[in-house]
PDB file of C-alpha atoms in Angstrom:
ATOM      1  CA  UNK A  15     -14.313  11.590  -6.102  1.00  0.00           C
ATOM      2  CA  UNK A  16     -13.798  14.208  -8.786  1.00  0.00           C
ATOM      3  CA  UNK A  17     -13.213  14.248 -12.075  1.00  0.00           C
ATOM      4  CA  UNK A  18      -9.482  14.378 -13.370  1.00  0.00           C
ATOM      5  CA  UNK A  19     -10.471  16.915 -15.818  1.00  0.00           C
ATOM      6  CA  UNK A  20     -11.189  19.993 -13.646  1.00  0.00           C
ATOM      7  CA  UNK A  21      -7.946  19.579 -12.260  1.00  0.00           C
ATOM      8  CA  UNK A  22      -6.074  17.789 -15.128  1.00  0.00           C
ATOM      9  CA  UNK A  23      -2.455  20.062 -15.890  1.00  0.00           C
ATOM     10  CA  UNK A  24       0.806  19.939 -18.025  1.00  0.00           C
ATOM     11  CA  UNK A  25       2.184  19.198 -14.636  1.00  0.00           C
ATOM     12  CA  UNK A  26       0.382  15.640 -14.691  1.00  0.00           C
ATOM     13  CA  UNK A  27       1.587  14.811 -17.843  1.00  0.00           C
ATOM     14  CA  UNK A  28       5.386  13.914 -16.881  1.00  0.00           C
ATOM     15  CA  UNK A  29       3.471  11.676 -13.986  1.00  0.00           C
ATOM     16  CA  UNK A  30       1.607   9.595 -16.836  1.00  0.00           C
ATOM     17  CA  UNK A  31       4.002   9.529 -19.415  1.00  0.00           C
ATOM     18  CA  UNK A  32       6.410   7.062 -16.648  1.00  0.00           C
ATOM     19  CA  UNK A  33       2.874   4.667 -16.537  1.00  0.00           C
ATOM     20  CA  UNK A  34       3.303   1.425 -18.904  1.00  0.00           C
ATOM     21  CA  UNK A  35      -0.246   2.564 -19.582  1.00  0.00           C
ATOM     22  CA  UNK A  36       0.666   5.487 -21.722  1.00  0.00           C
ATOM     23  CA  UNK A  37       3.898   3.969 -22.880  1.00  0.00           C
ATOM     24  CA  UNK A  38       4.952   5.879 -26.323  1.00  0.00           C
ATOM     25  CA  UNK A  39       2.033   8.221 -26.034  1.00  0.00           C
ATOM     26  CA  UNK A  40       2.649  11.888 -26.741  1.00  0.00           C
ATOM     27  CA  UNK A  41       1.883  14.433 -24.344  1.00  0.00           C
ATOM     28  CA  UNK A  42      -0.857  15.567 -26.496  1.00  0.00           C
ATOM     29  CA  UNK A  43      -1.741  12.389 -27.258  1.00  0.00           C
ATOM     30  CA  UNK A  44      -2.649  11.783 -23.278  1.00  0.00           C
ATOM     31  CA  UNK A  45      -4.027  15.102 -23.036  1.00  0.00           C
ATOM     32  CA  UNK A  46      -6.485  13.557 -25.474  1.00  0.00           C
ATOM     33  CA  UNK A  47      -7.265  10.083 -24.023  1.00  0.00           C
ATOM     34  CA  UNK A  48      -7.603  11.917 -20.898  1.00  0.00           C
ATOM     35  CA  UNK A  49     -10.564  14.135 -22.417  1.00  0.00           C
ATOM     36  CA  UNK A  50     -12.080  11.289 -23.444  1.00  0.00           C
ATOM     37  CA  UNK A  51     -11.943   8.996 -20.726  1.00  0.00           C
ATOM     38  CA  UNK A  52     -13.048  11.962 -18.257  1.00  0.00           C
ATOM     39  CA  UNK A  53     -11.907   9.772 -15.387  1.00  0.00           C
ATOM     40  CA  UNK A  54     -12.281   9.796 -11.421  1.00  0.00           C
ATOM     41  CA  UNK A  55      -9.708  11.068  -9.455  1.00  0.00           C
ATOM     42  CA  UNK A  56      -8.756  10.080  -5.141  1.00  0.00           C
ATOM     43  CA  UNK A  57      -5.659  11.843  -3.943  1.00  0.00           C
ATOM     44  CA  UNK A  58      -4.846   9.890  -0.850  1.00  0.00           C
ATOM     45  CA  UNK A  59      -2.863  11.255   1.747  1.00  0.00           C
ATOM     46  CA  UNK A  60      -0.485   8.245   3.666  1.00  0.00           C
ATOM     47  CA  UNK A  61      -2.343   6.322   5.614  1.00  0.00           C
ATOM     48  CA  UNK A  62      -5.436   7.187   4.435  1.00  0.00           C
ATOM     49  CA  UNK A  63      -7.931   4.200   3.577  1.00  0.00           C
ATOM     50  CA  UNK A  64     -10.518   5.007   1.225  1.00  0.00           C
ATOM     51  CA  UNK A  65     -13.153   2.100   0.090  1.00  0.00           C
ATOM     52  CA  UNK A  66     -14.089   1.688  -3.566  1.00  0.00           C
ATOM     53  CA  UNK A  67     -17.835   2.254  -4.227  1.00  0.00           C
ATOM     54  CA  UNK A  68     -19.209  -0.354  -6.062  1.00  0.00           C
ATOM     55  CA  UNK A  69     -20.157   1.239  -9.125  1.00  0.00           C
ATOM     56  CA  UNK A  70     -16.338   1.819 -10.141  1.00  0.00           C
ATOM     57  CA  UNK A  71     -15.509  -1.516  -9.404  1.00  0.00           C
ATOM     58  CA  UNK A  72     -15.336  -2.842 -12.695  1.00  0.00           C
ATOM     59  CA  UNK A  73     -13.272   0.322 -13.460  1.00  0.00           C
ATOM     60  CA  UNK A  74      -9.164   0.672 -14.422  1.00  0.00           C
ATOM     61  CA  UNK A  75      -7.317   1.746 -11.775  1.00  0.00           C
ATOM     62  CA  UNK A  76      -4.143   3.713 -12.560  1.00  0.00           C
ATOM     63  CA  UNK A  77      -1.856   4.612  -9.448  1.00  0.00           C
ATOM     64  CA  UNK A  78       0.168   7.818 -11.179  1.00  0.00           C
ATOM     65  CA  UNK A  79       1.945   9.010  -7.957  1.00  0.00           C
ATOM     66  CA  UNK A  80       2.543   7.329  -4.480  1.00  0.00           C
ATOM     67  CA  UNK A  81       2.231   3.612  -3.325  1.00  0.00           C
ATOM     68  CA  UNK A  82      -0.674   2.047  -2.339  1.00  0.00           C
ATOM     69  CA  UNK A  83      -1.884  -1.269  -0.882  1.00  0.00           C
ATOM     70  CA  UNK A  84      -5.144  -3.062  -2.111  1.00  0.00           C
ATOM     71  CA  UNK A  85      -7.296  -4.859   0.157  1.00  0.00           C
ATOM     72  CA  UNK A  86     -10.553  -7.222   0.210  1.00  0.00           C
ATOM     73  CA  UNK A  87     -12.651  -6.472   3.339  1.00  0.00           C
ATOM     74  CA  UNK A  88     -14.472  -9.543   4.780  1.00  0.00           C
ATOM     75  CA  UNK A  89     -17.903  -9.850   6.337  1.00  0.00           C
ATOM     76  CA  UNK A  90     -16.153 -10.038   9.529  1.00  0.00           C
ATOM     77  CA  UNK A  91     -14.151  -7.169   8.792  1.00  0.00           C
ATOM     78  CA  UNK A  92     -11.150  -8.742   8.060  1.00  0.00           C
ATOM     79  CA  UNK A  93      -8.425  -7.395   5.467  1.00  0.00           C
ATOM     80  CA  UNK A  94      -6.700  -9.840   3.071  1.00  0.00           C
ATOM     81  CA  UNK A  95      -4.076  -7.908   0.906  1.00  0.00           C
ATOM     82  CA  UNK A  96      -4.639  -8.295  -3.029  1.00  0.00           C
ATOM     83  CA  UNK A  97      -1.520  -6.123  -3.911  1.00  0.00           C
ATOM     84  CA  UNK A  98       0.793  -3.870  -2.978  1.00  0.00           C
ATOM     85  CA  UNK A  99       1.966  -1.172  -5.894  1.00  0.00           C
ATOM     86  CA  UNK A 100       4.797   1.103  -5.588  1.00  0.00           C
ATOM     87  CA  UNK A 101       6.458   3.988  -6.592  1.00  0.00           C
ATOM     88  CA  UNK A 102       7.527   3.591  -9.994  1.00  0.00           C
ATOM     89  CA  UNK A 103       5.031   0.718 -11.137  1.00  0.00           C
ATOM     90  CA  UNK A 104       2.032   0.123 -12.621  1.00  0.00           C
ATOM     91  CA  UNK A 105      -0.685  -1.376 -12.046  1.00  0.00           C
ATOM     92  CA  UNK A 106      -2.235  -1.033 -15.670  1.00  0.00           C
ATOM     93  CA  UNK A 107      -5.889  -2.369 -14.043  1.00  0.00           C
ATOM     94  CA  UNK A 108      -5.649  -2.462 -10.562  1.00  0.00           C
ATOM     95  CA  UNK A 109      -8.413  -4.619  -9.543  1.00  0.00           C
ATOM     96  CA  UNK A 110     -11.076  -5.212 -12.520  1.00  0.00           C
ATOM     97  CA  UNK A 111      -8.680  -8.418 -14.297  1.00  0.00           C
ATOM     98  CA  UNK A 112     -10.116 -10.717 -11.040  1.00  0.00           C
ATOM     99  CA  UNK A 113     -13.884 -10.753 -10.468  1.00  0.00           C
ATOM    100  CA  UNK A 114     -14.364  -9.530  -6.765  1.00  0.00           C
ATOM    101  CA  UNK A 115     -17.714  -9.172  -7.288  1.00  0.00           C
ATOM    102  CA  UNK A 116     -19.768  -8.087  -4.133  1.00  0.00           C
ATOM    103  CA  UNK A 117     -16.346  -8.049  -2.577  1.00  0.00           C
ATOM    104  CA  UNK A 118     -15.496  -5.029  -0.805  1.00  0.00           C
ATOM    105  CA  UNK A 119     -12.342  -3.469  -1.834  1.00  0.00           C
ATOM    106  CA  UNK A 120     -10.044  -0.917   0.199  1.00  0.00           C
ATOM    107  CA  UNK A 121      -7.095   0.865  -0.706  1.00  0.00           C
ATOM    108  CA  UNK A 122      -4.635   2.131   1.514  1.00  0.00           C
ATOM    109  CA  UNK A 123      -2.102   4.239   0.860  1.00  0.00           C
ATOM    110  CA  UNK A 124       1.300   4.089   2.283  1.00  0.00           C
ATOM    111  CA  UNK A 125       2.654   7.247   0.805  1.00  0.00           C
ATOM    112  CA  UNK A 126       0.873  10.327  -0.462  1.00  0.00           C
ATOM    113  CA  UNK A 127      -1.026   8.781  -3.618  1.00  0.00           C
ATOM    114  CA  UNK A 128      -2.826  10.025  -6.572  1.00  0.00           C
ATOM    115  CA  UNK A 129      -5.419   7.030  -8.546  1.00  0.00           C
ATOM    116  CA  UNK A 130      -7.653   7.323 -11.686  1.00  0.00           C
ATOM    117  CA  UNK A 131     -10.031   5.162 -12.303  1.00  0.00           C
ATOM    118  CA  UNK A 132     -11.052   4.930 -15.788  1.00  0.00           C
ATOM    119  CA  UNK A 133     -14.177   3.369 -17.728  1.00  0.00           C
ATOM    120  CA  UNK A 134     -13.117   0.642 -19.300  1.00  0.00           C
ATOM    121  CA  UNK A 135     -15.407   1.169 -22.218  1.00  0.00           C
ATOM    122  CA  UNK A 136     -13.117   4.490 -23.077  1.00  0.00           C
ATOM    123  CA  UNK A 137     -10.478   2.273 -24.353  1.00  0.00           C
ATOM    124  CA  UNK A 138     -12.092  -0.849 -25.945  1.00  0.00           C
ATOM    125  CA  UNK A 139     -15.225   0.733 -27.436  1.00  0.00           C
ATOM    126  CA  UNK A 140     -13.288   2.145 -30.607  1.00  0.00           C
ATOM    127  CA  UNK A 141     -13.821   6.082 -31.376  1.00  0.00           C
ATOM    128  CA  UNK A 142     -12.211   7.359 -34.538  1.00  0.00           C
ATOM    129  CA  UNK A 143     -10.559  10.245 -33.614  1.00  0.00           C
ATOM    130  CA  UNK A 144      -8.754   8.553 -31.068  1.00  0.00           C
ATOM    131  CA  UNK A 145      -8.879   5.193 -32.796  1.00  0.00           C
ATOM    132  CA  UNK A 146      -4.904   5.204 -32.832  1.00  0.00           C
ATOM    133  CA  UNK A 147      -4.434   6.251 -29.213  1.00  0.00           C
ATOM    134  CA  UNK A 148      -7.219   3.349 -28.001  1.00  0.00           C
ATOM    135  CA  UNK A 149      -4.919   0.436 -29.853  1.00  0.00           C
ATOM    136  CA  UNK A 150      -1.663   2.033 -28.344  1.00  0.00           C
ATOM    137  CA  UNK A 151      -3.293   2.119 -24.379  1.00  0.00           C
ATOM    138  CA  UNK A 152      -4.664  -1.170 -24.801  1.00  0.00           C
ATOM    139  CA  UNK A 153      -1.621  -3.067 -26.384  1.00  0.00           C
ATOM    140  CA  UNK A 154       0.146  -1.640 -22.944  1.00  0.00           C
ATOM    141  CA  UNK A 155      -2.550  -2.849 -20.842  1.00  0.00           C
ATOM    142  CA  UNK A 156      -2.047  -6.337 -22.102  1.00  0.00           C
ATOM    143  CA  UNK A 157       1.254  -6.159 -21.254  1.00  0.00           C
ATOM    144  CA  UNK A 158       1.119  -4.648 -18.122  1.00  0.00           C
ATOM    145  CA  UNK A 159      -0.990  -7.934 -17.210  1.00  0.00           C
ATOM    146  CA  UNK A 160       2.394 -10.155 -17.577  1.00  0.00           C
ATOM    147  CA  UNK A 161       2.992  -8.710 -14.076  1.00  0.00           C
ATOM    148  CA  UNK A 162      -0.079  -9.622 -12.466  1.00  0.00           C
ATOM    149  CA  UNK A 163       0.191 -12.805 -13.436  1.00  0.00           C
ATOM    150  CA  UNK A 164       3.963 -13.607 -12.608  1.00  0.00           C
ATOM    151  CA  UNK A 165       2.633 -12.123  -8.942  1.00  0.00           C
ATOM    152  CA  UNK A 166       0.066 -14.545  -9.101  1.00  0.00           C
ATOM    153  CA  UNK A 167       2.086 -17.638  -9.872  1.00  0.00           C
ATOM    154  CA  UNK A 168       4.651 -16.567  -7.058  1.00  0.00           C
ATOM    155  CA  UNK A 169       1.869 -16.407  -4.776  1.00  0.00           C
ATOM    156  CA  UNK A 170       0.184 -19.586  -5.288  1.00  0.00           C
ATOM    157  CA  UNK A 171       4.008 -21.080  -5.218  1.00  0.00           C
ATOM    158  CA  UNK A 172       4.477 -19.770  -1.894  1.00  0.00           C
ATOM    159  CA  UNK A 173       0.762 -20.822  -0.841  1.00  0.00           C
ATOM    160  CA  UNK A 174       1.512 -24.359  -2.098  1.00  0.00           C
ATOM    161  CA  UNK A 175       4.444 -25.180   0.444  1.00  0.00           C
ATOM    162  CA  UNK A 176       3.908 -27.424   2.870  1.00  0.00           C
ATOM    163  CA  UNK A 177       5.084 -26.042   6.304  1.00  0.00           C
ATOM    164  CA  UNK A 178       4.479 -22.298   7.611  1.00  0.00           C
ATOM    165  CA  UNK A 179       8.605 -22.360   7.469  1.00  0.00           C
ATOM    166  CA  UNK A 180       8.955 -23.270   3.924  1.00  0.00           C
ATOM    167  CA  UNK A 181       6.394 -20.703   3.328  1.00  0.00           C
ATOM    168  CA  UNK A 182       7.979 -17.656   4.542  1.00  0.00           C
ATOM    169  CA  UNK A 183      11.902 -18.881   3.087  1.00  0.00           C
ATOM    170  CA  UNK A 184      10.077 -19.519  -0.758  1.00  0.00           C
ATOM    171  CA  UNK A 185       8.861 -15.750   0.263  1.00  0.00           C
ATOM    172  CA  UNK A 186      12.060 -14.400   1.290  1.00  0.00           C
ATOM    173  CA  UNK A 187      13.570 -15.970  -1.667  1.00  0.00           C
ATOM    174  CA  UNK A 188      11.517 -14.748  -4.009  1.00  0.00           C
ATOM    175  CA  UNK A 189      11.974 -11.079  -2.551  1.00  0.00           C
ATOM    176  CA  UNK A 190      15.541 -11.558  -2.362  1.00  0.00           C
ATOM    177  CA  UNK A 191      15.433 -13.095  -6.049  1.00  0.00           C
ATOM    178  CA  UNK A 192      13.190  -9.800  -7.395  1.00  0.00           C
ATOM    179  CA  UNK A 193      15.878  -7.406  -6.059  1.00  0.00           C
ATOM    180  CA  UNK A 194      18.628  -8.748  -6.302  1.00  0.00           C
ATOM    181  CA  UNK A 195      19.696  -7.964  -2.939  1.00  0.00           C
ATOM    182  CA  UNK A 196      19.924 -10.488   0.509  1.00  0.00           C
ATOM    183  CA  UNK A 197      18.927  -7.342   2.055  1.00  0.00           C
ATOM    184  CA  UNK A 198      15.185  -5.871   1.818  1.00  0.00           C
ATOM    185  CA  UNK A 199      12.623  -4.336   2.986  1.00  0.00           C
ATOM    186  CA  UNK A 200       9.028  -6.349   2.530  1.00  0.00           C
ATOM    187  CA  UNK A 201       6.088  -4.492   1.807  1.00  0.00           C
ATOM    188  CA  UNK A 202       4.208  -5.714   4.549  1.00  0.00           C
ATOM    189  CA  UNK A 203       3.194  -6.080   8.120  1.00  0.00           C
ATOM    190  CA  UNK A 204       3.291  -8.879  10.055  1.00  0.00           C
ATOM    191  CA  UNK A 205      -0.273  -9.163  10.293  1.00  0.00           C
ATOM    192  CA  UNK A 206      -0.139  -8.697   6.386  1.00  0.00           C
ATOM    193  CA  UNK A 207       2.531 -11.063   5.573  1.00  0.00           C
ATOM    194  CA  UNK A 208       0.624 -13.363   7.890  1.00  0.00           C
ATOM    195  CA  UNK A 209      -2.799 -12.607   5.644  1.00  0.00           C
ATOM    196  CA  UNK A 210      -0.739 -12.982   2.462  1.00  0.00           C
ATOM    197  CA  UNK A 211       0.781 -16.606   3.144  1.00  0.00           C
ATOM    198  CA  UNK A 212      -2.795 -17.770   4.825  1.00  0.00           C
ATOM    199  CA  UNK A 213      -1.602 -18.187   8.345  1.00  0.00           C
ATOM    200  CA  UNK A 214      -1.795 -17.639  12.196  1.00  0.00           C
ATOM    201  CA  UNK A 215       0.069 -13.926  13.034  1.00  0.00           C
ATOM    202  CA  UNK A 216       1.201 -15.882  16.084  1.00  0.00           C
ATOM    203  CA  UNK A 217       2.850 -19.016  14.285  1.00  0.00           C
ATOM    204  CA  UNK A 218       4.332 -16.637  11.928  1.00  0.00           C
ATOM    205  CA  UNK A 219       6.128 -14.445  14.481  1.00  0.00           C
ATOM    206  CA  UNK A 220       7.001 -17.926  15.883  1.00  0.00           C
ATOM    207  CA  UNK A 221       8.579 -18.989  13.121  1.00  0.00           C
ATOM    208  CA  UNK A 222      10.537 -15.782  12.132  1.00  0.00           C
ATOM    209  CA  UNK A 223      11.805 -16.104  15.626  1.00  0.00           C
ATOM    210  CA  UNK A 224      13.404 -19.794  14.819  1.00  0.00           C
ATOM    211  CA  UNK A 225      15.204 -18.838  11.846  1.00  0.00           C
ATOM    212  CA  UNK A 226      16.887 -15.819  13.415  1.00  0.00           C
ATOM    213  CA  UNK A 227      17.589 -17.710  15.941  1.00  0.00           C
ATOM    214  CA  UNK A 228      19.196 -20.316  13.960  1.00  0.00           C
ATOM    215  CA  UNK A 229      21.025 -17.565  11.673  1.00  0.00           C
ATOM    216  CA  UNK A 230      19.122 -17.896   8.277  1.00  0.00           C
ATOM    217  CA  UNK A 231      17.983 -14.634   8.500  1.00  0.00           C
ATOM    218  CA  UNK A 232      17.995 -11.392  10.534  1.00  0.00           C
ATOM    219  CA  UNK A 233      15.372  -8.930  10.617  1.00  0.00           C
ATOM    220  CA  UNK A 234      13.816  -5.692  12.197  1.00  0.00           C
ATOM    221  CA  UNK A 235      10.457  -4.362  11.805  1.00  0.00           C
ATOM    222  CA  UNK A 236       9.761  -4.764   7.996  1.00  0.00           C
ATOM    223  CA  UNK A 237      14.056  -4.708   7.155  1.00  0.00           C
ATOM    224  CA  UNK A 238      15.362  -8.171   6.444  1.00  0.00           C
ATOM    225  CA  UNK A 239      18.690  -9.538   5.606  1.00  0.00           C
ATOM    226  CA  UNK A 240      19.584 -12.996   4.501  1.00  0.00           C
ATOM    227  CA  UNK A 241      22.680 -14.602   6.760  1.00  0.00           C
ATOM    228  CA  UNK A 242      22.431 -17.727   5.643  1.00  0.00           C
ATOM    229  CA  UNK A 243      22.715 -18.016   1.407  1.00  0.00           C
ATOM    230  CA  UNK A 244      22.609 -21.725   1.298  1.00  0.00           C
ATOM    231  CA  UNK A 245      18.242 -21.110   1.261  1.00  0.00           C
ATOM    232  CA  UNK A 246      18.840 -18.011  -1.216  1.00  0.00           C
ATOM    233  CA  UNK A 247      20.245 -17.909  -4.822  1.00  0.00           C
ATOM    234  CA  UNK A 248      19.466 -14.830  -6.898  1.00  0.00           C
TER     235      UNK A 248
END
C-alpha cells in the first residue's frame, strides 16, 4: 500500500466530502486532516481480494469510491462475510469497532474501489492546529456507528429465528423493509447469504426453492421480488 499523500488531488476531494466522515468539513479543511493523518491507500480493481496485514488492523477504514465486501478468513480457509458497503455509504471504521484480533480479514471488492486506512491516533490524540477538525471527524464517526449497530441488531434478529425458513423471510423482510421496494437485489451469493444466516448452502437453496414454489417469492440469481405481501410490510 501507498500513502494517500503522493497521490492525494483536488479531484479526491468531491469523493470525501460525500463520506459521513468528513461531513461539514471544508475542502481545505480535509486537505488538512489528510496531511496529518498521512494515510494508506488500496485501489482495488472488481473482483480483486486483497488481505489486510495485521499491523493496520486496528486502523479506520474509509471506502471513498466503489463497493466492497469484508470478510473473516478461517483456519480452514473459510470466508464468513462481516459487511458489505456500497456505493454511496460509509463505513466510518470499517473493521476496528469489533475486536478480530488474530482474525484474518479480506476485502473484496465488487466494483472498482478506492480504501484509506487511517491511524486512529490522528483523530483522537488532540493536535492544536487541527484541534477543530479532530472534534468535527470524530463527532461523525460516532455517528456513523448508529449504522453498524442497527446492522448488527438485524443480524442477530435474523440469526435468532428458529427455522432456516423463518430465517431467510425475517431477511427478505428486512431488505424489502430498508428499500422500500418488494423488489431487490441482495448483496450476496448464495454461498454468502448461506454464511451470513449460519447455514447449509444446500438447505438454503432448498428452501428458496419451497417458497417460490409456493409463490412467496420469486427470484433469479441475486434479483428477488416479493409475490406474496402477507410475509412483507414496509
Amino acid at each position: 500500500m501507498k500513502r494517500f499523500t503522493e497521490i492525494f488531488s483536488e479531484e479526491h476531494i468531491p469523493l470525501l466530502e460525500r463520506q459521513i466522515m468528513f461531513s461539514g468539513l471544508s475542502s481545505k479543511e480535509i486537505s488538512l486532516f489528510i496531511q496529518h493523518s498521512n494515510p494508506f491507500f488500496k485501489s482495488l480493481k472488481k473482483g480483486q481480494t486483497f488481505q489486510l496485514p495485521n499491523e493496520h488492523m486496528r486502523m479506520i477504514g474509509l471506502v471513498f469510491k466503489g463497493d466492497i465486501q469484508i470478510f473473516s478468513v478461517g483456519y480452514d480457509g473459510s470466508r464468513t462475510i462481516l459487511k458489505s458497503i456500497r456505493e454511496g455509504e460509509t463505513s466510518g471504521i470499517m473493521y476496528s469497532t469489533l475486536d478480530y484480533y488474530n482474525s484474518v480479514i479480506e476485502l473484496t471488492a465488487d466494483t472498482d474501489a478506492y480504501i484509506l486506512l487511517i491511524d486512529p491516533n490522528s483523530v483522537y490524540i488532540v493536535e492544536n492546529s487541527i484541534a477543530v477538525i479532530q472534534h468535527k471527524i470524530l463527532v461523525n464517526l460516532l455517528a456513523s456507528q448508529r449504522q453498524v449497530f442497527i446492522d448488527i441488531s438485524q443480524h442477530m434478529m435474523i440469526l435468532s429465528q428458529r427455522s432456516i425458513r423463518d430465517k431467510v423471510l425475517k431477511y427478505l423482510q428486512i431488505t424489502s423493509n430498508t428499500v422500500h421496494s418488494y423488489s431487490f437485489r441482495i448483496i450476496f451469493s448464495r454461498e454468502e447469504l448461506a454464511s451470513y444466516l449460519a447455514v447449509d448452502r444446500a438447505s438454503l437453496s432448498r428452501t428458496l426453492g419451497e417458497l417460490k414454489k409456493e409463490g412467496i417469492i420469486d427470484f433469479k440469481r441475486n434479483k428477488f421480488k416479493i409475490l406474496d405481501f402477507g410475509y412483507f410490510t414496509y
